[in-house]
Structures are given as structure tokens and as C-alpha cells.
Amino acid sequence: MKKQLALGVTALTLVSPLLAACGEDEPKLVIYNAQHEPLLKELAPEFTEETGIEVELRNGKDLELSNQLVQEGKASPADVFLTENSPAMSQVEAAGLFDQLPADILDVIPAQFRPVSGLWTGFVARSTVLVHNTEQIQEADLPASILDLARPEWKGRISFSPTGADFQAIVAAVLELEGEEATKAWLEGIKDNGTVYDGNNLVLEAVDSGEVEVGIVYHYYWERDRKENGDVSDQSAQHYFTGGDPGAFVSVSGAGILKSSDMKEEAREFVEFLVNEKGQQVLADSYALEYPLNPAVQLEGVTKQFSELQPPQVNVSDLDAEAVVDLLTEVGFL
């Protein structure tokens, strides 16, 4: 076993009772974490306190870590993979690297937010929104669909950050719902119409300052700023698309256990903690302001409750990260 302790008899006799009690040489559960690092730094200690299992976080971006897992294959040191958005989970699932999750973990999360394969599960989510400058445009004048932003009347009025995993997950949903031809046309339209920013917080700032009228982001960027100080959200509001529009897409953060893990029982305990009421409450109470996916836990103090959202029906396993990168590259965003 790749994490088996290599202590000989002599070494064992030299280990003090205090060090042995503290578990200094105990193997740690290795988590490849593409979710927000501060969020896992809140969650991991709670898990360790609950179970006694030590955790090592190796942080990175969604596709950076999913590509690394595919390259490492069976030799990966990772036990658990966490993402911010689900297309990276689909990539690792397609490579056959995930172990089956037990039913008592899967059944906690509504079926819409986990793959039918049972090879991973969602644990938190975020809603696509259109932030808009309230001095420049009224709610009634906003588009009925996110697809409408490609129309000529929106030229020079929209903003987004196409290089990040957030926007790419939204594009993955459009691709799944509308097909390649329509998605490419939409991307070309918003490229002609829009201003590109390097990060969603800059999109939020641009909208609030009046540089542009609207911006495509996830709900928690606006909610966090409003909760903290409102510096870049005091002149803006959120518009939620409805009726299963692609603009109402809810992006799911995923958790899966690697087949190659030699700490599968500990990994299962971690994923179970991630989706049970205690772990989900830790997430709900954190700075993140992402929606818990366990129906027993609610995110308080946000504009819309999770039950009020009207997302499209999307099979999370079908969101194709590689096809999205290809499209964004072809259109000239990457």
C-alpha cells in the first residue's frame, strides 16, 4: 500500500508514547481540491475533529487537477477529488478513475445533482445570474434568456470572464441544452457584443461602476460583496433567469473517490461528512454562500432560496469540458 507506514521494530521502540498518541506518522487523506481553498480550510478541520482522520489538501483549478488525475492514472496519490464545477468531474469519470459511491451517500443528494452512474456526487451549487447596473437598466428591460445577449441590441452592454471554470461550466450547459452550432453562434454573438474581464469580481466591479450594464456571473460573487461591505454591489442587482433557460443553469461542485486510493474507507467517511447535515451546515455557514445540496440544510440570507430557482434539466455527467475548451478556442476566447 502506497501510504503504509514503514516503521521497523527498532523504530517503533523509539517512538515516544506521546508522538504515537498524536498520530504524527499516521497517513493523511489526500484531497485534490479545486473547490475554493478557504472553504475547505473551514471544512477539513471539522471533519478531522469529528473522525480523527487527518487531511492533506492539494489545491488547484478544476481542469488543471482533472488533467493531472488523468495523467497520473492508477499511480495518483489522490484519495478524493473535489471540484468547483462538474465538467472536470465528468472528465475523470470518463477516464474510469472513480470508485462507486455507496447508496447511503448518494441518496442524500437529489438525483438531478449527481450522475446516474453513482461514481461521484454533487455537494454544493451556485446559480448563474445576470448582474445589472440599476441606474442604467431596469429589471423589466433585461433579456428573457441568456441566449438573447448575442443579439445586436446588446452590443457594448455586456461583460463576462471566459477563461475561468465558472463561465466554461455555463457554456457546457448551453452546449448540452442547445447543441454545438447554436452554442458557437451564441459565443460569437456575445464576443461581438461584450467586454472581457479577467475574473468574475472584475465583472461585478465593472457593472457596479457603470462601465457596462450587465455581466454574467454566479450568484455568490454579488451575495458575498453585499454581505461584506457592498463596495461593488451597491449600484447593482441580480437577475435570475427562469423556466429552465440555460441562463438559469445551476453549476454543481462534485466529490468523488479515486479507484486507486488505498484509504477508501476514510475517503468514504469524508464524502459522507461532506453531504451529511453537519458537513452541509458547515458549508452553509461559511463565507462561500454556495447552496448546500442536502435538502435538510438551507442557505440563509441570500436573494433567492435554492427551492426558488428554476434551472434546466442537465445530466451533469454529459457536461463536456474538452468540447467547451475547443469551442472557446475556436471562437477566440482562449
Short mmCIF file of C-alpha atoms in Angstrom, two decimals:
data_model
loop_
_atom_site.label_atom_id
_atom_site.label_comp_id
_atom_site.label_asym_id
_atom_site.label_seq_id
_atom_site.Cartn_x
_atom_site.Cartn_y
_atom_site.Cartn_z
CA MET A 1 0.00 0.00 0.00
CA LYS A 2 1.47 3.32 -1.06
CA LYS A 3 0.72 5.01 2.27
CA GLN A 4 1.54 2.05 4.51
CA LEU A 5 3.77 3.04 7.41
CA ALA A 6 7.33 1.83 7.00
CA LEU A 7 8.36 1.55 10.63
CA GLY A 8 10.64 -1.26 11.68
CA VAL A 9 10.68 -2.89 15.10
CA THR A 10 13.58 -0.74 16.26
CA ALA A 11 11.92 2.44 15.05
CA LEU A 12 8.73 1.51 16.83
CA THR A 13 10.55 1.14 20.11
CA LEU A 14 12.00 4.63 19.71
CA VAL A 15 8.68 6.38 19.14
CA SER A 16 7.58 8.06 22.31
CA PRO A 17 4.07 7.33 23.62
CA LEU A 18 3.22 11.00 23.18
CA LEU A 19 4.11 11.03 19.48
CA ALA A 20 2.33 7.76 18.92
CA ALA A 21 -0.77 9.10 20.64
CA CYS A 22 -0.70 12.22 18.49
CA GLY A 23 -0.56 10.08 15.36
CA GLU A 24 2.38 12.07 13.95
CA ASP A 25 3.20 9.39 11.40
CA GLU A 26 -0.37 8.46 10.51
CA PRO A 27 -1.10 8.63 6.77
CA LYS A 28 -3.23 11.55 5.65
CA LEU A 29 -6.22 11.53 3.35
CA VAL A 30 -5.03 13.29 0.18
CA ILE A 31 -7.65 15.51 -1.39
CA TYR A 32 -7.13 17.09 -4.80
CA ASN A 33 -9.18 20.20 -4.21
CA ALA A 34 -10.41 22.50 -6.96
CA GLN A 35 -13.15 23.99 -4.78
CA HIS A 36 -12.43 27.29 -3.03
CA GLU A 37 -9.42 26.79 -0.79
CA PRO A 38 -10.78 28.89 2.14
CA LEU A 39 -13.97 26.80 2.13
CA LEU A 40 -12.08 23.52 2.51
CA LYS A 41 -9.85 25.06 5.15
CA GLU A 42 -13.03 25.58 7.16
CA LEU A 43 -14.45 22.14 6.43
CA ALA A 44 -11.38 19.91 6.78
CA PRO A 45 -10.66 20.68 10.46
CA GLU A 46 -14.30 19.97 11.31
CA PHE A 47 -14.00 16.61 9.59
CA THR A 48 -10.76 15.80 11.42
CA GLU A 49 -12.29 16.76 14.76
CA GLU A 50 -15.30 14.56 14.02
CA THR A 51 -13.37 11.50 12.78
CA GLY A 52 -9.73 11.82 13.82
CA ILE A 53 -8.71 11.47 10.16
CA GLU A 54 -6.03 13.93 9.06
CA VAL A 55 -6.42 15.62 5.68
CA GLU A 56 -3.87 16.94 3.19
CA LEU A 57 -5.29 19.44 0.69
CA ARG A 58 -3.60 19.80 -2.67
CA ASN A 59 -5.25 22.81 -4.24
CA GLY A 60 -5.58 23.74 -7.91
CA LYS A 61 -8.05 24.60 -10.65
CA ASP A 62 -10.77 22.31 -12.00
CA LEU A 63 -9.24 21.27 -15.31
CA GLU A 64 -5.68 21.54 -14.02
CA LEU A 65 -6.38 18.85 -11.43
CA SER A 66 -8.64 16.70 -13.61
CA ASN A 67 -5.97 16.61 -16.31
CA GLN A 68 -3.38 15.75 -13.66
CA LEU A 69 -5.52 12.86 -12.41
CA VAL A 70 -5.95 11.52 -15.93
CA GLN A 71 -2.19 11.70 -16.48
CA GLU A 72 -1.40 10.06 -13.13
CA GLY A 73 -3.98 7.31 -13.58
CA LYS A 74 -3.59 4.45 -11.09
CA ALA A 75 -0.39 5.99 -9.73
CA SER A 76 -2.16 9.07 -8.37
CA PRO A 77 -1.65 9.80 -4.66
CA ALA A 78 -5.13 11.33 -4.52
CA ASP A 79 -7.88 9.70 -2.47
CA VAL A 80 -10.67 12.22 -3.12
CA PHE A 81 -11.26 14.74 -5.91
CA LEU A 82 -13.32 17.88 -5.31
CA THR A 83 -14.23 20.40 -7.99
CA GLU A 84 -15.82 23.80 -8.20
CA ASN A 85 -17.79 22.84 -11.32
CA SER A 86 -18.89 19.47 -12.67
CA PRO A 87 -17.30 19.27 -16.16
CA ALA A 88 -13.94 18.35 -14.59
CA MET A 89 -15.69 15.54 -12.69
CA SER A 90 -17.09 14.25 -15.97
CA GLN A 91 -13.59 14.14 -17.44
CA VAL A 92 -12.27 11.97 -14.59
CA GLU A 93 -15.42 9.82 -14.68
CA ALA A 94 -14.97 9.23 -18.42
CA ALA A 95 -11.38 8.12 -17.76
CA GLY A 96 -12.71 5.38 -15.47
CA LEU A 97 -10.86 6.63 -12.39
CA PHE A 98 -13.69 6.93 -9.85
CA ASP A 99 -14.86 4.26 -7.41
CA GLN A 100 -18.56 3.61 -6.90
CA LEU A 101 -20.12 5.61 -4.06
CA PRO A 102 -22.37 3.78 -1.59
CA ALA A 103 -26.12 4.34 -1.75
CA ASP A 104 -26.29 5.93 1.70
CA ILE A 105 -24.12 8.79 0.39
CA LEU A 106 -25.81 9.11 -2.99
CA ASP A 107 -29.35 9.09 -1.65
CA VAL A 108 -28.73 12.23 0.42
CA ILE A 109 -28.36 14.41 -2.69
CA PRO A 110 -31.25 14.91 -5.17
CA ALA A 111 -30.75 12.85 -8.33
CA GLN A 112 -30.56 15.94 -10.58
CA PHE A 113 -27.30 16.99 -8.94
CA ARG A 114 -25.33 13.74 -9.27
CA PRO A 115 -24.61 11.43 -12.21
CA VAL A 116 -26.74 8.37 -12.85
CA SER A 117 -23.55 6.31 -12.72
CA GLY A 118 -23.20 6.87 -8.97
CA LEU A 119 -19.47 7.45 -9.41
CA TRP A 120 -19.50 10.88 -7.78
CA THR A 121 -21.91 13.29 -6.17
CA GLY A 122 -22.62 16.99 -6.03
CA PHE A 123 -22.35 18.67 -2.66
CA VAL A 124 -22.85 22.44 -3.21
CA ALA A 125 -24.10 24.53 -6.13
CA ARG A 126 -24.22 28.04 -7.49
CA SER A 127 -26.74 29.71 -9.77
CA THR A 128 -25.96 31.62 -12.94
CA VAL A 129 -27.19 35.21 -12.70
CA LEU A 130 -27.09 38.38 -14.74
CA VAL A 131 -25.91 41.27 -12.57
CA HIS A 132 -27.14 44.61 -13.84
CA ASN A 133 -26.47 48.24 -13.02
CA THR A 134 -29.72 49.51 -11.52
CA GLU A 135 -29.11 53.11 -12.65
CA GLN A 136 -28.59 52.11 -16.27
CA ILE A 137 -31.16 49.38 -16.85
CA GLN A 138 -34.35 48.23 -15.16
CA GLU A 139 -35.32 44.65 -14.41
CA ALA A 140 -38.17 44.82 -16.92
CA ASP A 141 -35.73 45.64 -19.73
CA LEU A 142 -33.46 42.64 -19.14
CA PRO A 143 -33.48 39.72 -21.59
CA ALA A 144 -35.81 36.76 -21.09
CA SER A 145 -32.98 34.34 -21.98
CA ILE A 146 -29.22 34.40 -21.61
CA LEU A 147 -29.13 33.49 -25.32
CA ASP A 148 -30.63 36.90 -26.13
CA LEU A 149 -27.36 38.58 -25.12
CA ALA A 150 -25.97 37.59 -28.53
CA ARG A 151 -28.50 39.85 -30.28
CA PRO A 152 -27.26 43.11 -31.86
CA GLU A 153 -29.14 45.32 -29.40
CA TRP A 154 -26.79 44.19 -26.62
CA LYS A 155 -23.61 45.34 -28.37
CA GLY A 156 -21.28 47.11 -25.94
CA ARG A 157 -23.55 46.41 -22.98
CA ILE A 158 -22.43 43.03 -21.56
CA SER A 159 -19.41 41.58 -19.75
CA PHE A 160 -18.09 38.18 -18.67
CA SER A 161 -14.89 36.29 -17.83
CA PRO A 162 -14.50 33.45 -20.37
CA THR A 163 -11.18 31.99 -19.20
CA GLY A 164 -12.38 30.70 -15.82
CA ALA A 165 -14.05 27.41 -14.93
CA ASP A 166 -17.20 29.28 -13.86
CA PHE A 167 -18.03 30.64 -17.31
CA GLN A 168 -16.86 27.46 -19.00
CA ALA A 169 -19.37 25.44 -16.96
CA ILE A 170 -22.13 27.78 -18.13
CA VAL A 171 -21.01 27.25 -21.72
CA ALA A 172 -21.02 23.49 -21.10
CA ALA A 173 -24.68 23.75 -20.09
CA VAL A 174 -25.55 25.80 -23.18
CA LEU A 175 -23.77 23.20 -25.30
CA GLU A 176 -25.67 20.33 -23.70
CA LEU A 177 -29.03 22.09 -23.99
CA GLU A 178 -28.70 23.87 -27.35
CA GLY A 179 -26.12 21.92 -29.34
CA GLU A 180 -22.80 22.87 -30.87
CA GLU A 181 -24.00 25.09 -33.72
CA ALA A 182 -26.24 27.24 -31.51
CA THR A 183 -23.60 27.46 -28.78
CA LYS A 184 -20.93 28.60 -31.22
CA ALA A 185 -23.30 31.24 -32.64
CA TRP A 186 -24.08 32.43 -29.11
CA LEU A 187 -20.39 32.67 -28.21
CA GLU A 188 -19.64 34.60 -31.39
CA GLY A 189 -22.53 36.94 -30.62
CA ILE A 190 -21.51 37.73 -27.06
CA LYS A 191 -17.90 38.13 -28.19
CA ASP A 192 -19.02 40.83 -30.62
CA ASN A 193 -21.25 42.42 -28.01
CA GLY A 194 -19.20 42.08 -24.86
CA THR A 195 -16.25 43.22 -22.81
CA VAL A 196 -13.98 40.51 -21.44
CA TYR A 197 -12.61 40.77 -17.88
CA ASP A 198 -10.06 38.58 -16.15
CA GLY A 199 -12.20 37.33 -13.28
CA ASN A 200 -15.79 37.49 -12.11
CA ASN A 201 -15.06 40.00 -9.36
CA LEU A 202 -13.87 42.42 -12.07
CA VAL A 203 -17.11 41.79 -13.96
CA LEU A 204 -19.04 42.65 -10.81
CA GLU A 205 -16.97 45.81 -10.29
CA ALA A 206 -17.44 46.90 -13.91
CA VAL A 207 -21.20 46.55 -13.70
CA ASP A 208 -21.44 48.33 -10.36
CA SER A 209 -19.30 51.23 -11.58
CA GLY A 210 -21.34 51.62 -14.77
CA GLU A 211 -18.60 50.57 -17.21
CA VAL A 212 -21.07 48.05 -18.60
CA GLU A 213 -24.76 47.48 -17.99
CA VAL A 214 -24.83 43.73 -17.31
CA GLY A 215 -22.47 40.86 -16.50
CA ILE A 216 -22.69 37.06 -16.44
CA VAL A 217 -21.52 35.62 -13.09
CA TYR A 218 -22.62 33.20 -10.39
CA HIS A 219 -24.82 34.41 -7.55
CA TYR A 220 -22.25 34.17 -4.78
CA TYR A 221 -19.97 36.92 -6.13
CA TRP A 222 -22.70 39.51 -5.66
CA GLU A 223 -24.00 37.96 -2.43
CA ARG A 224 -20.55 37.88 -0.81
CA ASP A 225 -19.83 41.51 -1.61
CA ARG A 226 -23.23 42.61 -0.38
CA LYS A 227 -22.71 40.69 2.87
CA GLU A 228 -19.20 42.05 3.42
CA ASN A 229 -19.48 45.75 2.53
CA GLY A 230 -21.37 46.30 -0.72
CA ASP A 231 -18.45 48.17 -2.28
CA VAL A 232 -19.04 46.66 -5.73
CA SER A 233 -22.67 45.67 -5.41
CA ASP A 234 -24.42 48.80 -4.12
CA GLN A 235 -25.40 50.01 -7.59
CA SER A 236 -26.32 46.60 -8.99
CA ALA A 237 -28.80 43.78 -8.55
CA GLN A 238 -29.14 40.18 -9.67
CA HIS A 239 -31.45 38.95 -12.40
CA TYR A 240 -32.38 35.26 -12.23
CA PHE A 241 -33.44 33.59 -15.45
CA THR A 242 -36.42 31.25 -15.15
CA GLY A 243 -38.29 28.45 -16.88
CA GLY A 244 -35.30 26.16 -17.35
CA ASP A 245 -33.45 28.68 -19.50
CA PRO A 246 -29.72 27.95 -20.00
CA GLY A 247 -29.16 31.16 -18.06
CA ALA A 248 -30.77 29.54 -15.03
CA PHE A 249 -28.10 26.82 -15.03
CA VAL A 250 -27.05 25.61 -11.59
CA SER A 251 -23.41 24.51 -11.55
CA VAL A 252 -22.58 21.65 -9.18
CA SER A 253 -19.40 21.11 -7.20
CA GLY A 254 -18.51 17.42 -7.26
CA ALA A 255 -16.85 14.92 -4.95
CA GLY A 256 -15.54 11.51 -5.95
CA ILE A 257 -13.29 8.77 -4.57
CA LEU A 258 -10.42 7.54 -6.71
CA LYS A 259 -10.27 3.82 -7.51
CA SER A 260 -6.54 3.92 -6.84
CA SER A 261 -6.99 5.19 -3.26
CA ASP A 262 -5.59 2.97 -0.53
CA MET A 263 -7.67 4.85 2.07
CA LYS A 264 -11.11 4.15 0.62
CA GLU A 265 -12.85 3.78 3.97
CA GLU A 266 -11.50 7.13 5.17
CA ALA A 267 -12.37 8.65 1.80
CA ARG A 268 -15.95 7.42 2.13
CA GLU A 269 -16.12 8.95 5.61
CA PHE A 270 -15.01 12.28 4.15
CA VAL A 271 -17.57 12.29 1.33
CA GLU A 272 -20.26 11.18 3.78
CA PHE A 273 -19.35 14.10 6.06
CA LEU A 274 -19.40 16.42 3.05
CA VAL A 275 -23.05 15.60 2.28
CA ASN A 276 -24.49 14.93 5.75
CA GLU A 277 -26.29 17.62 7.73
CA LYS A 278 -23.30 18.59 9.88
CA GLY A 279 -20.91 18.99 6.97
CA GLN A 280 -23.51 20.78 4.85
CA GLN A 281 -24.22 23.17 7.72
CA VAL A 282 -20.51 24.00 7.90
CA LEU A 283 -20.68 24.84 4.20
CA ALA A 284 -23.87 26.87 4.62
CA ASP A 285 -22.36 28.88 7.48
CA SER A 286 -19.11 29.58 5.64
CA TYR A 287 -18.03 32.64 3.70
CA ALA A 288 -18.78 30.82 0.42
CA LEU A 289 -22.55 31.46 0.22
CA GLU A 290 -22.98 28.48 -2.09
CA TYR A 291 -26.16 26.43 -1.94
CA PRO A 292 -25.95 23.17 0.07
CA LEU A 293 -27.41 20.27 -1.91
CA ASN A 294 -28.66 18.29 1.08
CA PRO A 295 -32.33 19.38 1.26
CA ALA A 296 -32.19 19.32 5.06
CA VAL A 297 -29.85 22.35 5.11
CA GLN A 298 -30.74 25.83 3.85
CA LEU A 299 -28.55 28.77 2.87
CA GLU A 300 -29.89 31.78 4.73
CA GLY A 301 -29.62 35.48 3.92
CA VAL A 302 -29.41 35.31 0.13
CA THR A 303 -31.63 36.83 -2.55
CA LYS A 304 -33.22 33.54 -3.59
CA GLN A 305 -33.57 30.26 -1.77
CA PHE A 306 -32.46 27.17 -3.65
CA SER A 307 -36.05 25.95 -3.91
CA GLU A 308 -36.98 29.16 -5.79
CA LEU A 309 -34.53 28.55 -8.63
CA GLN A 310 -35.76 27.17 -11.96
CA PRO A 311 -32.71 25.50 -13.51
CA PRO A 312 -32.73 23.49 -16.72
CA GLN A 313 -32.59 19.71 -16.53
CA VAL A 314 -28.98 18.81 -17.31
CA ASN A 315 -27.25 15.46 -16.89
CA VAL A 316 -24.14 16.53 -15.00
CA SER A 317 -22.10 13.66 -16.48
CA ASP A 318 -22.75 14.99 -20.00
CA LEU A 319 -21.12 18.39 -19.49
CA ASP A 320 -18.12 18.19 -21.80
CA ALA A 321 -15.15 20.26 -20.64
CA GLU A 322 -12.96 19.37 -23.61
CA ALA A 323 -15.62 20.32 -26.16
CA VAL A 324 -16.11 23.65 -24.36
CA VAL A 325 -12.39 24.44 -24.43
CA ASP A 326 -12.33 23.58 -28.14
CA LEU A 327 -15.28 25.90 -28.82
CA LEU A 328 -13.87 28.76 -26.77
CA THR A 329 -10.56 28.38 -28.56
CA GLU A 330 -12.21 28.31 -31.98
CA VAL A 331 -14.20 31.46 -31.19
CA GLY A 332 -11.08 33.18 -29.88
CA PHE A 333 -11.72 33.41 -26.14
CA LEU A 334 -8.81 31.12 -25.24
#
